[in-house]
CSV table of C-alpha atoms in Angstrom, one decimal:
chain,number,residue,atom,x,y,z
A,1,MET,CA,6.5,-23.8,48.7
A,2,ARG,CA,9.1,-26.2,48.7
A,3,ARG,CA,6.3,-28.9,49.9
A,4,TYR,CA,4.2,-28.1,47.6
A,5,PHE,CA,7.0,-29.0,44.4
A,6,PRO,CA,6.5,-33.2,44.2
A,7,PHE,CA,3.0,-31.7,43.6
A,8,ILE,CA,3.0,-28.8,41.0
A,9,GLN,CA,5.7,-31.5,39.3
A,10,SER,CA,3.8,-34.1,39.3
A,11,LEU,CA,0.5,-32.5,37.7
A,12,ILE,CA,2.4,-31.0,35.2
A,13,CYS,CA,3.5,-34.5,34.2
A,14,TYR,CA,0.4,-35.3,34.4
A,15,LEU,CA,-0.9,-32.7,31.3
A,16,PHE,CA,1.6,-33.1,29.0
A,17,ILE,CA,0.6,-37.0,29.2
A,18,VAL,CA,-2.5,-36.4,28.6
A,19,LEU,CA,-1.6,-33.4,25.7
A,20,PHE,CA,0.5,-36.2,24.5
A,21,VAL,CA,-1.2,-39.0,25.4
A,22,TYR,CA,-4.2,-37.5,23.2
A,23,ALA,CA,-2.4,-35.8,20.2
A,24,ALA,CA,-0.7,-39.0,18.9
A,25,VAL,CA,-3.5,-41.2,19.3
A,26,SER,CA,-6.6,-38.3,17.9
A,27,LYS,CA,-3.4,-37.8,14.7
A,28,LEU,CA,-3.8,-41.7,14.5
A,29,ILE,CA,-7.3,-41.7,14.2
A,30,ASP,CA,-7.5,-40.3,10.8
A,31,PHE,CA,-3.8,-41.1,9.8
A,32,GLU,CA,-4.7,-40.8,6.4
A,33,THR,CA,-5.8,-37.2,7.0
A,34,PHE,CA,-3.0,-36.1,9.5
A,35,GLN,CA,0.0,-37.1,6.5
A,36,THR,CA,-2.4,-35.2,4.0
A,37,GLN,CA,-2.2,-32.7,6.4
A,38,LEU,CA,1.5,-32.9,6.5
A,39,GLY,CA,1.8,-33.2,3.1
A,40,GLN,CA,-0.9,-30.2,2.5
A,41,SER,CA,2.2,-27.6,5.0
A,42,PRO,CA,4.9,-25.2,3.6
A,43,LEU,CA,7.6,-26.8,5.8
A,44,LEU,CA,7.5,-30.7,6.3
A,45,ALA,CA,5.1,-31.7,2.4
A,46,SER,CA,9.0,-32.9,1.8
A,47,TYR,CA,9.4,-35.0,4.6
A,48,ALA,CA,5.0,-36.5,4.9
A,49,ILE,CA,6.2,-39.6,6.0
A,50,PRO,CA,8.3,-39.7,8.5
A,51,ILE,CA,7.2,-37.2,10.3
A,52,SER,CA,3.4,-38.4,9.9
A,53,TYR,CA,5.5,-41.5,11.9
A,54,GLY,CA,8.1,-40.1,13.5
A,55,VAL,CA,5.2,-37.6,15.8
A,56,ILE,CA,3.2,-40.1,17.2
A,57,ILE,CA,6.2,-42.1,17.5
A,58,ILE,CA,8.2,-39.4,20.3
A,59,GLU,CA,5.2,-38.2,21.5
A,60,LEU,CA,3.5,-41.3,22.9
A,61,VAL,CA,7.4,-42.2,24.7
A,62,VAL,CA,7.7,-38.5,25.8
A,63,ALA,CA,4.0,-39.5,27.4
A,64,LEU,CA,5.5,-43.3,28.6
A,65,LEU,CA,9.0,-41.5,30.2
A,66,LEU,CA,6.8,-38.9,31.9
A,67,MET,CA,4.9,-41.3,34.2
A,68,PHE,CA,8.1,-42.5,35.7
A,69,ASP,CA,9.8,-40.8,38.1
A,70,ARG,CA,13.7,-41.9,37.4
A,71,PHE,CA,13.2,-40.8,33.4
A,72,ARG,CA,11.2,-37.6,34.3
A,73,LYS,CA,14.3,-34.4,34.4
A,74,LEU,CA,14.7,-35.6,30.6
A,75,ALA,CA,11.1,-36.5,29.5
A,76,LEU,CA,10.5,-32.6,30.8
A,77,GLN,CA,13.2,-31.4,28.6
A,78,LEU,CA,12.1,-33.6,25.7
A,79,SER,CA,8.5,-31.7,26.3
A,80,LEU,CA,10.0,-28.8,26.3
A,81,LEU,CA,12.1,-29.2,23.2
A,82,LEU,CA,9.1,-31.0,21.5
A,83,MET,CA,6.4,-27.2,22.2
A,84,VAL,CA,9.4,-25.0,21.5
A,85,MET,CA,9.7,-26.9,17.9
A,86,PHE,CA,5.3,-27.0,17.2
A,87,THR,CA,5.0,-22.9,18.5
A,88,THR,CA,8.0,-22.3,16.1
A,89,TYR,CA,6.9,-24.2,13.4
A,90,ILE,CA,3.5,-22.3,13.9
A,91,VAL,CA,5.2,-18.8,13.9
A,92,ILE,CA,6.6,-19.3,10.9
A,93,ILE,CA,2.7,-20.4,9.3
A,94,LEU,CA,1.6,-17.2,10.3
A,95,HIS,CA,3.9,-14.4,10.0
A,96,PHE,CA,6.2,-16.3,6.9
A,97,THR,CA,4.2,-18.2,4.7
A,98,ALA,CA,1.9,-17.2,1.8
A,99,PHE,CA,0.2,-20.2,2.3
A,100,THR,CA,-1.8,-21.1,5.7
A,101,PRO,CA,-2.1,-24.8,6.0
A,102,CYS,CA,-5.0,-27.5,7.5
A,103,SER,CA,-4.6,-28.4,11.1
A,104,CYS,CA,-2.6,-31.3,12.0
A,105,GLY,CA,-5.0,-33.0,14.2
A,106,GLY,CA,-5.1,-33.3,18.5
A,107,VAL,CA,-5.3,-29.9,19.7
A,108,LEU,CA,-4.9,-28.3,17.3
A,109,GLU,CA,-8.0,-29.1,15.0
A,110,LYS,CA,-9.9,-27.5,17.8
A,111,MET,CA,-8.4,-24.1,18.1
A,112,GLY,CA,-7.7,-21.4,15.7
A,113,TRP,CA,-4.1,-21.3,14.7
A,114,THR,CA,-3.3,-17.9,16.8
A,115,GLU,CA,-4.7,-19.9,19.8
A,116,HIS,CA,-2.9,-22.8,19.3
A,117,LEU,CA,-0.4,-20.7,19.5
A,118,PHE,CA,-0.9,-19.4,22.9
A,119,PHE,CA,-1.9,-22.7,24.5
A,120,ASN,CA,2.1,-24.0,23.2
A,121,GLY,CA,3.2,-20.0,25.2
A,122,VAL,CA,1.4,-21.6,28.0
A,123,PHE,CA,3.4,-25.5,28.3
A,124,VAL,CA,6.2,-23.9,27.4
A,125,GLY,CA,5.8,-21.7,30.7
A,126,LEU,CA,4.7,-25.6,32.1
A,127,ALA,CA,7.9,-27.7,30.2
A,128,LEU,CA,10.3,-25.1,32.4
A,129,ILE,CA,8.5,-24.7,35.5
A,130,GLY,CA,9.0,-28.7,35.7
A,131,ILE,CA,12.8,-28.5,35.2
A,132,ARG,CA,13.1,-26.3,37.6
A,133,ILE,CA,11.7,-28.6,40.3
A,134,ALA,CA,13.6,-30.9,38.6
A,135,ASN,CA,16.7,-29.1,39.2
A,136,ASN,CA,16.2,-27.8,42.1
A,137,SER,CA,19.8,-27.6,43.7
A,138,GLN,CA,21.2,-26.2,40.4
A,139,ILE,CA,22.1,-22.7,40.8
A,140,TRP,CA,19.6,-20.3,38.4
A,141,LYS,CA,23.2,-19.5,35.7
A,142,ARG,CA,22.9,-22.6,35.2
A,143,TYR,CA,19.5,-23.8,34.5
A,144,ILE,CA,19.2,-20.6,32.0
A,145,ILE,CA,22.0,-21.2,29.8
A,146,GLN,CA,20.6,-25.3,29.4
A,147,GLN,CA,17.3,-24.2,28.8
A,148,PHE,CA,18.0,-21.4,26.7
A,149,PHE,CA,20.0,-23.5,24.4
A,150,LEU,CA,17.9,-25.9,24.3
A,151,ILE,CA,15.0,-23.7,23.7
A,152,LEU,CA,18.0,-22.3,20.2
A,153,ILE,CA,17.8,-26.0,19.1
A,154,GLY,CA,14.2,-26.0,18.6
A,155,ILE,CA,14.1,-22.7,17.3
A,156,VAL,CA,17.5,-23.2,14.8
A,157,SER,CA,15.8,-26.6,13.4
A,158,VAL,CA,12.8,-25.8,12.5
A,159,THR,CA,14.0,-22.3,10.9
A,160,ILE,CA,16.3,-25.0,8.6
A,161,LEU,CA,13.7,-26.7,7.5
A,162,TYR,CA,11.6,-23.6,6.5
A,163,GLY,CA,15.1,-22.5,4.6
A,164,LEU,CA,15.5,-25.8,2.8
A,165,SER,CA,11.8,-25.9,2.1
A,166,GLU,CA,11.8,-22.7,0.9
A,167,LYS,CA,15.3,-22.8,-1.3
A,168,LYS,CA,14.1,-26.2,-3.3
A,169,SER,CA,10.1,-24.3,-4.3
A,170,GLN,CA,12.5,-21.3,-5.4
A,171,TYR,CA,15.6,-22.1,-6.7
A,172,ASN,CA,15.0,-24.8,-10.1
A,173,ASN,CA,14.5,-22.7,-13.3
A,174,ALA,CA,16.0,-22.4,-16.3
A,175,PHE,CA,15.4,-18.8,-17.9
A,176,THR,CA,17.3,-15.7,-17.2
A,177,ARG,CA,15.7,-12.3,-17.6
A,178,LYS,CA,16.3,-9.0,-18.4
A,179,TYR,CA,16.1,-6.4,-16.3
A,180,ILE,CA,15.7,-2.8,-16.1
A,181,PRO,CA,17.5,-1.0,-13.8
A,182,HIS,CA,15.4,2.0,-12.0
A,183,LEU,CA,12.6,1.0,-14.1
A,184,ALA,CA,10.3,1.9,-12.0
A,185,GLU,CA,10.6,5.1,-9.0
A,186,LYS,CA,8.0,5.0,-6.3
A,187,GLN,CA,6.3,8.5,-6.7
A,188,THR,CA,4.1,8.2,-3.2
A,189,THR,CA,2.2,5.6,-0.9
A,190,LEU,CA,-0.7,5.5,1.1
A,191,ASN,CA,-1.9,4.0,3.8
A,192,LEU,CA,-4.8,2.0,4.0
A,193,GLU,CA,-5.2,0.6,7.3
A,194,SER,CA,-7.2,-2.7,5.4
A,195,THR,CA,-4.8,-6.0,3.3
A,196,GLY,CA,-8.7,-6.4,1.8
A,197,TYR,CA,-8.4,-4.0,-0.5
A,198,TYR,CA,-7.9,-4.6,-4.9
A,199,ILE,CA,-7.6,-2.0,-7.5
A,200,ALA,CA,-11.7,-1.8,-8.9
A,201,GLY,CA,-10.5,0.1,-11.7
A,202,ILE,CA,-8.5,3.9,-13.0
A,203,ASP,CA,-9.9,6.4,-14.9
A,204,SER,CA,-7.0,10.2,-16.5
A,205,CYS,CA,-7.7,11.4,-12.6
A,206,TYR,CA,-9.4,8.7,-10.2
A,207,LEU,CA,-7.8,5.1,-9.1
A,208,TYR,CA,-10.8,3.5,-7.2
A,209,LEU,CA,-10.4,1.0,-4.4
A,210,ALA,CA,-12.9,-1.6,-3.4
A,211,ASN,CA,-12.7,-4.0,-0.1
A,212,THR,CA,-13.9,-7.4,-0.1
A,213,GLU,CA,-14.4,-7.2,3.2
A,214,THR,CA,-16.7,-4.2,3.0
A,215,PRO,CA,-18.3,-5.1,-0.9
A,216,LEU,CA,-20.3,-1.7,-1.2
A,217,PHE,CA,-18.0,0.8,0.2
A,218,LEU,CA,-15.5,2.0,-2.5
A,219,LYS,CA,-12.8,4.7,-2.2
A,220,ARG,CA,-12.3,7.0,-5.4
A,221,TYR,CA,-8.5,7.9,-5.3
A,222,ASP,CA,-7.8,11.1,-7.0
A,223,TYR,CA,-3.7,10.7,-7.3
A,224,LEU,CA,-3.0,14.2,-9.5
A,225,ALA,CA,-4.5,16.0,-6.0
A,226,ASN,CA,-3.8,13.1,-3.9
A,227,GLN,CA,-7.2,13.6,-2.0
A,228,ILE,CA,-9.2,10.2,-1.2
A,229,LYS,CA,-13.2,10.0,-1.3
A,230,ASP,CA,-15.3,6.8,0.7
A,231,ILE,CA,-18.2,6.0,-1.5
A,232,LYS,CA,-21.3,4.2,-0.1
A,233,LEU,CA,-22.4,1.7,-3.0
A,234,GLU,CA,-26.4,1.0,-3.5
A,235,ILE,CA,-27.7,-2.0,-4.9
A,236,ASP,CA,-31.7,-3.3,-6.3
A,237,GLN,CA,-30.8,-6.8,-4.1
A,238,TYR,CA,-29.3,-7.1,-0.3
A,239,ASN,CA,-30.6,-10.2,0.7
A,240,LEU,CA,-28.8,-13.1,-1.1
A,241,PRO,CA,-26.6,-15.5,0.1
A,242,TYR,CA,-23.2,-13.4,-1.3
A,243,LYS,CA,-20.1,-15.4,-0.1
A,244,ARG,CA,-17.5,-12.3,-2.5
A,245,VAL,CA,-18.8,-9.7,-4.4
A,246,ILE,CA,-16.9,-8.2,-6.6
A,247,THR,CA,-16.5,-4.7,-7.9
A,248,GLU,CA,-15.3,-3.1,-11.2
A,249,VAL,CA,-15.3,0.9,-12.9
A,250,GLN,CA,-15.0,1.6,-16.4
A,251,THR,CA,-15.8,4.2,-18.2
A,252,SER,CA,-19.3,6.1,-17.0
A,253,TYR,CA,-20.3,2.6,-14.9
A,254,PHE,CA,-19.3,0.8,-12.8
A,255,TYR,CA,-20.4,-3.2,-11.7
A,256,LEU,CA,-21.0,-5.2,-8.6
A,257,GLY,CA,-20.5,-9.6,-9.6
A,258,ASP,CA,-20.7,-12.6,-6.9
A,259,GLY,CA,-20.5,-15.1,-8.6
A,260,SER,CA,-21.8,-17.9,-5.9
A,261,VAL,CA,-24.8,-16.5,-6.2
A,262,GLY,CA,-24.4,-15.9,-10.1
A,263,ILE,CA,-25.3,-11.9,-10.3
A,264,LEU,CA,-24.3,-9.3,-11.8
A,265,PHE,CA,-25.4,-5.7,-10.9
A,266,ARG,CA,-24.7,-2.4,-13.2
A,267,GLY,CA,-24.8,1.0,-12.5
A,268,LYS,CA,-23.7,5.4,-13.1
A,269,ILE,CA,-20.6,6.3,-11.2
A,270,ASP,CA,-22.7,9.6,-11.0
A,271,ASP,CA,-25.4,8.6,-8.8
A,272,TRP,CA,-23.7,5.0,-7.8
A,273,LYS,CA,-26.6,2.7,-7.2
A,274,ALA,CA,-26.5,-0.1,-9.1
A,275,LYS,CA,-29.4,-2.4,-10.6
A,276,THR,CA,-29.4,-6.2,-11.9
A,277,ILE,CA,-28.2,-6.7,-15.1
A,278,SER,CA,-28.4,-10.7,-14.3
A,279,LYS,CA,-29.7,-13.7,-12.2
A,280,GLY,CA,-29.4,-17.0,-12.5
A,281,ASP,CA,-27.5,-17.0,-15.8
A,282,VAL,CA,-25.1,-17.9,-14.9
A,283,TYR,CA,-22.3,-19.3,-11.6
A,284,TYR,CA,-19.3,-18.1,-12.4
A,285,ASN,CA,-15.0,-17.4,-10.8
A,286,GLN,CA,-14.1,-14.1,-12.4
A,287,PHE,CA,-16.2,-11.9,-14.7
A,288,VAL,CA,-14.7,-9.1,-16.1
A,289,VAL,CA,-16.2,-6.1,-18.7
A,290,ALA,CA,-15.8,-5.6,-22.1
A,291,ASP,CA,-18.7,-3.2,-22.6
A,292,SER,CA,-21.3,-2.3,-20.6
A,293,SER,CA,-23.6,-4.9,-21.7
A,294,LYS,CA,-20.8,-7.6,-22.9
A,295,PHE,CA,-18.9,-10.1,-20.0
A,296,GLY,CA,-16.4,-12.6,-19.5
A,297,ILE,CA,-16.7,-15.0,-17.6
A,298,ALA,CA,-14.6,-17.8,-15.9
A,299,THR,CA,-16.6,-20.9,-15.0
A,300,TYR,CA,-16.2,-24.6,-13.8
A,301,SER,CA,-18.0,-26.7,-16.6
A,302,THR,CA,-20.4,-29.2,-14.9
A,303,LYS,CA,-20.9,-30.4,-18.3
A,304,VAL,CA,-17.5,-31.3,-19.4
A,305,LYS,CA,-16.1,-31.5,-16.2
A,306,ALA,CA,-13.3,-28.3,-16.0
A,307,ASN,CA,-12.8,-24.8,-16.3
A,308,VAL,CA,-14.2,-23.1,-19.1
A,309,LEU,CA,-14.6,-19.2,-20.3
A,310,GLY,CA,-17.9,-17.7,-21.9
A,311,LEU,CA,-19.1,-15.0,-22.6
A,312,LEU,CA,-22.6,-12.4,-20.9
A,313,SER,CA,-24.8,-10.3,-22.2
A,314,GLU,CA,-28.1,-9.0,-21.0
A,315,HIS,CA,-29.2,-12.4,-20.1
A,316,GLN,CA,-27.7,-14.1,-22.8
A,317,LEU,CA,-25.1,-16.7,-22.3
A,318,GLN,CA,-22.1,-18.6,-24.0
A,319,LEU,CA,-19.8,-21.7,-23.6
A,320,ASN,CA,-16.5,-22.3,-25.2
A,321,TYR,CA,-16.3,-25.1,-23.7
A,322,ASN,CA,-13.2,-25.6,-25.8
A,323,SER,CA,-10.9,-22.6,-24.0
A,324,LEU,CA,-8.8,-24.6,-21.6
A,325,GLU,CA,-6.8,-27.0,-21.3
A,326,LYS,CA,-8.0,-30.0,-18.8
A,327,LYS,CA,-5.4,-33.0,-19.1
A,328,LEU,CA,-5.6,-34.0,-15.3
A,329,ASP,CA,-8.3,-32.8,-13.1
A,330,GLY,CA,-9.3,-30.2,-15.5
A,331,THR,CA,-9.9,-27.4,-12.3
A,332,PHE,CA,-7.2,-26.6,-10.5
A,333,GLU,CA,-4.4,-26.9,-13.8
A,334,SER,CA,-6.1,-24.7,-15.1
A,335,ASP,CA,-6.9,-22.1,-13.0
A,336,GLY,CA,-5.3,-18.3,-14.4
A,337,THR,CA,-6.4,-14.9,-14.5
A,338,LEU,CA,-8.8,-13.3,-17.4
A,339,LEU,CA,-8.3,-9.7,-18.1
A,340,TRP,CA,-9.9,-7.6,-20.9
A,341,ASN,CA,-7.9,-5.5,-23.1
A,342,SER,CA,-9.7,-2.6,-24.6
A,343,GLN,CA,-7.1,-1.4,-26.3
A,344,LEU,CA,-6.7,-4.5,-28.6
A,345,LYS,CA,-10.3,-5.3,-28.1
A,346,LYS,CA,-9.0,-8.9,-26.9
A,347,PHE,CA,-9.3,-11.4,-24.3
A,348,ILE,CA,-6.8,-12.6,-22.4
A,349,TYR,CA,-6.8,-15.3,-20.0
A,350,VAL,CA,-2.9,-15.8,-17.9
A,351,TYR,CA,-3.0,-19.6,-17.0
A,352,TYR,CA,-1.0,-19.5,-12.6
A,353,TYR,CA,0.6,-23.1,-13.0
A,354,LYS,CA,2.0,-23.2,-16.7
A,355,ASN,CA,3.8,-20.9,-19.0
A,356,GLN,CA,1.5,-19.9,-21.4
A,357,TYR,CA,-1.0,-17.1,-22.0
A,358,LEU,CA,-4.3,-17.5,-24.3
A,359,GLU,CA,-5.3,-14.8,-26.5
A,360,PHE,CA,-9.3,-14.7,-28.0
A,361,ASP,CA,-11.1,-12.0,-30.3
A,362,ALA,CA,-14.6,-10.3,-29.0
A,363,GLU,CA,-16.5,-13.5,-29.3
A,364,LEU,CA,-14.1,-15.9,-27.6
A,365,SER,CA,-14.0,-18.1,-31.3
A,366,GLU,CA,-10.3,-17.3,-32.7
A,367,MET,CA,-7.3,-18.1,-29.6
A,368,LYS,CA,-3.5,-17.5,-29.8
A,369,THR,CA,-1.2,-18.9,-27.4
A,370,GLY,CA,2.3,-17.5,-26.4
A,371,ASN,CA,4.7,-18.3,-23.6
A,372,THR,CA,5.9,-16.8,-20.4
A,373,ILE,CA,9.9,-16.5,-20.4
A,374,ASP,CA,9.4,-19.0,-17.3
A,375,THR,CA,10.7,-23.1,-18.1
A,376,ILE,CA,6.8,-25.0,-16.7
A,377,SER,CA,5.4,-25.9,-19.5
A,378,LYS,CA,3.5,-28.5,-17.5
A,379,VAL,CA,1.3,-28.4,-14.4
A,380,GLN,CA,2.8,-29.1,-11.5
A,381,ILE,CA,0.0,-28.9,-9.0
A,382,ASP,CA,-0.2,-30.8,-5.2
A,383,VAL,CA,-3.8,-31.6,-4.9
A,384,GLY,CA,-4.4,-33.3,-1.3
A,385,TYR,CA,-8.1,-35.0,-0.6
A,386,TYR,CA,-10.3,-33.8,2.8
A,387,LYS,CA,-12.3,-36.9,3.7
A,388,LYS,CA,-13.7,-34.9,6.3
A,389,THR,CA,-15.2,-32.2,4.5
A,390,LYS,CA,-15.0,-34.1,1.1
A,391,GLN,CA,-12.8,-31.5,0.0
A,392,TYR,CA,-9.7,-30.5,-2.8
A,393,LYS,CA,-6.9,-29.0,-1.8
A,394,LEU,CA,-3.6,-27.4,-3.2
A,395,GLY,CA,-0.5,-27.9,-0.9
A,396,PRO,CA,1.9,-25.7,-1.0
A,397,GLN,CA,4.4,-27.7,-4.2
A,398,THR,CA,2.2,-26.7,-6.5
A,399,LEU,CA,4.4,-24.5,-8.7
A,400,LEU,CA,2.6,-21.5,-8.8
A,401,VAL,CA,4.1,-19.8,-11.8
A,402,ASN,CA,2.6,-16.9,-12.6
A,403,LYS,CA,1.0,-15.1,-9.7
A,404,LEU,CA,-0.6,-11.5,-10.6
A,405,ALA,CA,-1.4,-10.7,-14.1
A,406,SER,CA,-2.4,-7.1,-15.5
A,407,ILE,CA,-2.7,-5.2,-19.6
A,408,TYR,CA,-2.2,-2.2,-21.2
A,409,GLY,CA,-2.4,-1.0,-24.9
A,410,ASN,CA,-0.3,-3.9,-26.4
A,411,GLN,CA,1.5,-4.9,-23.2
A,412,LEU,CA,0.9,-7.7,-20.3
A,413,TYR,CA,2.3,-7.3,-17.4
A,414,ILE,CA,2.8,-10.9,-14.8
A,415,SER,CA,4.3,-11.0,-11.3
A,416,THR,CA,6.1,-13.5,-10.0
A,417,ASP,CA,8.0,-14.9,-7.5
A,418,ARG,CA,10.2,-17.5,-9.4
A,419,LEU,CA,13.5,-17.4,-9.5
A,420,GLY,CA,15.9,-16.7,-12.7
A,421,ASN,CA,19.2,-17.9,-13.7
A,422,PHE,CA,21.6,-16.2,-11.6
A,423,GLU,CA,18.5,-14.3,-9.6
A,424,GLN,CA,18.5,-14.2,-5.6
A,425,LYS,CA,16.0,-13.3,-3.8
A,426,ILE,CA,15.8,-9.6,-3.0
A,427,GLU,CA,13.7,-8.4,0.1
A,428,GLY,CA,11.3,-5.8,0.1
A,429,THR,CA,10.8,-6.5,-3.8
A,430,SER,CA,8.3,-7.4,-6.2
A,431,VAL,CA,9.4,-8.5,-9.8
A,432,ILE,CA,7.3,-7.9,-12.8
A,433,ASP,CA,7.6,-9.8,-16.4
A,434,GLN,CA,7.0,-7.6,-19.6
A,435,TYR,CA,5.9,-8.8,-23.1
A,436,ASP,CA,4.8,-7.7,-26.2
A,437,LEU,CA,1.1,-9.1,-27.1
A,438,VAL,CA,1.7,-8.4,-30.3
A,439,ASN,CA,4.3,-10.0,-31.3
A,440,LYS,CA,4.3,-12.1,-28.8
A,441,THR,CA,7.8,-12.1,-27.3
A,442,TYR,CA,9.2,-11.1,-23.8
A,443,THR,CA,10.5,-7.7,-23.6
A,444,HIS,CA,12.4,-7.3,-20.4
A,445,SER,CA,11.7,-7.3,-16.7
A,446,PHE,CA,11.9,-5.1,-13.8
A,447,TYR,CA,11.6,-5.2,-9.9
A,448,LEU,CA,8.4,-2.7,-7.4
A,449,TYR,CA,10.6,-2.3,-4.6
A,450,HIS,CA,8.2,-1.9,-1.1
A,451,SER,CA,8.3,-3.1,1.9
A,452,PRO,CA,10.2,-5.5,3.2
A,453,LYS,CA,8.1,-8.6,4.5
A,454,LYS,CA,5.3,-7.5,2.9
A,455,GLN,CA,3.6,-8.9,-0.3
A,456,LEU,CA,2.1,-7.8,-3.6
A,457,ARG,CA,-1.6,-8.5,-3.7
A,458,ASN,CA,-2.5,-6.9,-6.5
A,459,PHE,CA,-1.0,-4.1,-9.4
A,460,THR,CA,-2.4,-2.2,-12.2
A,461,ILE,CA,-0.7,-0.5,-15.2
A,462,TYR,CA,-2.2,3.8,-17.1
A,463,LYS,CA,0.0,5.3,-19.1
A,464,ASN,CA,3.5,5.8,-17.1
A,465,LYS,CA,2.3,5.1,-13.8
A,466,ILE,CA,2.1,1.9,-12.0
A,467,PHE,CA,-0.8,1.6,-9.0
A,468,ALA,CA,-0.2,-1.1,-6.5
A,469,ILE,CA,-1.7,-2.4,-2.8
A,470,VAL,CA,1.5,-4.1,-0.8
A,471,ASP,CA,-0.3,-5.6,2.0
A,472,HIS,CA,-2.1,-2.4,3.6
A,473,GLU,CA,-0.3,-0.1,1.4
A,474,LEU,CA,-1.3,1.6,-1.6
A,475,TYR,CA,2.0,2.7,-3.5
A,476,ILE,CA,2.5,4.4,-6.6
A,477,TYR,CA,5.1,4.7,-9.3
A,478,ASN,CA,5.6,6.9,-12.1
A,479,LYS,CA,7.2,4.4,-15.0
A,480,ARG,CA,10.1,5.3,-17.2
A,481,LYS,CA,9.7,4.8,-21.3
């Protein structure tokens, strides 16, 4: 077997040479895109320029060293270190960040993140074999200790980079929250077995849960009796290129809409059969139900090249072109959450990227502004342009101020990941800030406690209960008055 060691080592070296040269050349061919992709990375955005040059130089230098016998031992150790760092980066991207960037060229561009994780794992194993052959006379204990520390250095270095990036994105505020301890007490949890669920509606007995992956099925959860029932929805048009169907349930009606094809359905909950009430009148990003025949929409207007709000009622469309502020690009900067307050009969629009929300009357004619306690009054967005796909995409340096929003009575509730003065990130919690819409004041904040390492994806308030979807679980809390 030992007589084959030189051949195996040479084969491993040639594989690494091909890998590194191919990866480096691919990056150089489309260097501008490579830099843009690094700038969109949750870990590397602050260091995109030096890293873009450094990675290519290191890959080519290691490939060159692998060509000479006298440098192969060092080159294989460098190869192991690089592959461990690349692998650690992918693990963090897949499991510990909310934002998944585009690929970074080369082989990675041809594979998904998970596939490339396994690909890297194979090359880590090849590097270990090559190093062992190069140190054939070394005792196993010393070999294991040396490679363990080399692997540890690779993991720790990337983890530190991630930690610095997290700290930079969170600890940069100057406001102070007023917390009410144990305001929300967990009552029960329900395993939904999928992360695609969101809250479609609620009444005094039932919580309706829809799923983006199976849009024609609802779960009706009787939260008083703790019973759940699956419901099949029917529509009168199936042969359309649907992309993202959203369901909303209110009183005796349910609604389905897909803004990408410009369609809205309405049906009664006693038979769960919906008919088309609008088709081709407007393409929209969001819709909310004001009543059974009037809808608020958020859409992009080609006329003013910006996001605007509008009213849609029985094939009649009315757009308010001055509803949303537009200073930069008119698109990302004005993104937000559109809500309807049935108690106050008002539309509420909460901006994602600045500390402001808008309040409109039922006709979208009168507008008032309110502010959240965050200090970000000017949008700070990180937009990258990808020539290949001709798309603009937001990067991790974008400051997301108001992540999720819900409304009940005269109270506005906003979930945010932003930390204020004297705050530390508490694992397994989500922060909810509460505002009085009548007095335009911040009242207090409270924690929703849930499973650690999980993400709050959707929540709503009804009377004294809070319903929250955290990844694949539904949490129900009792809210103290």
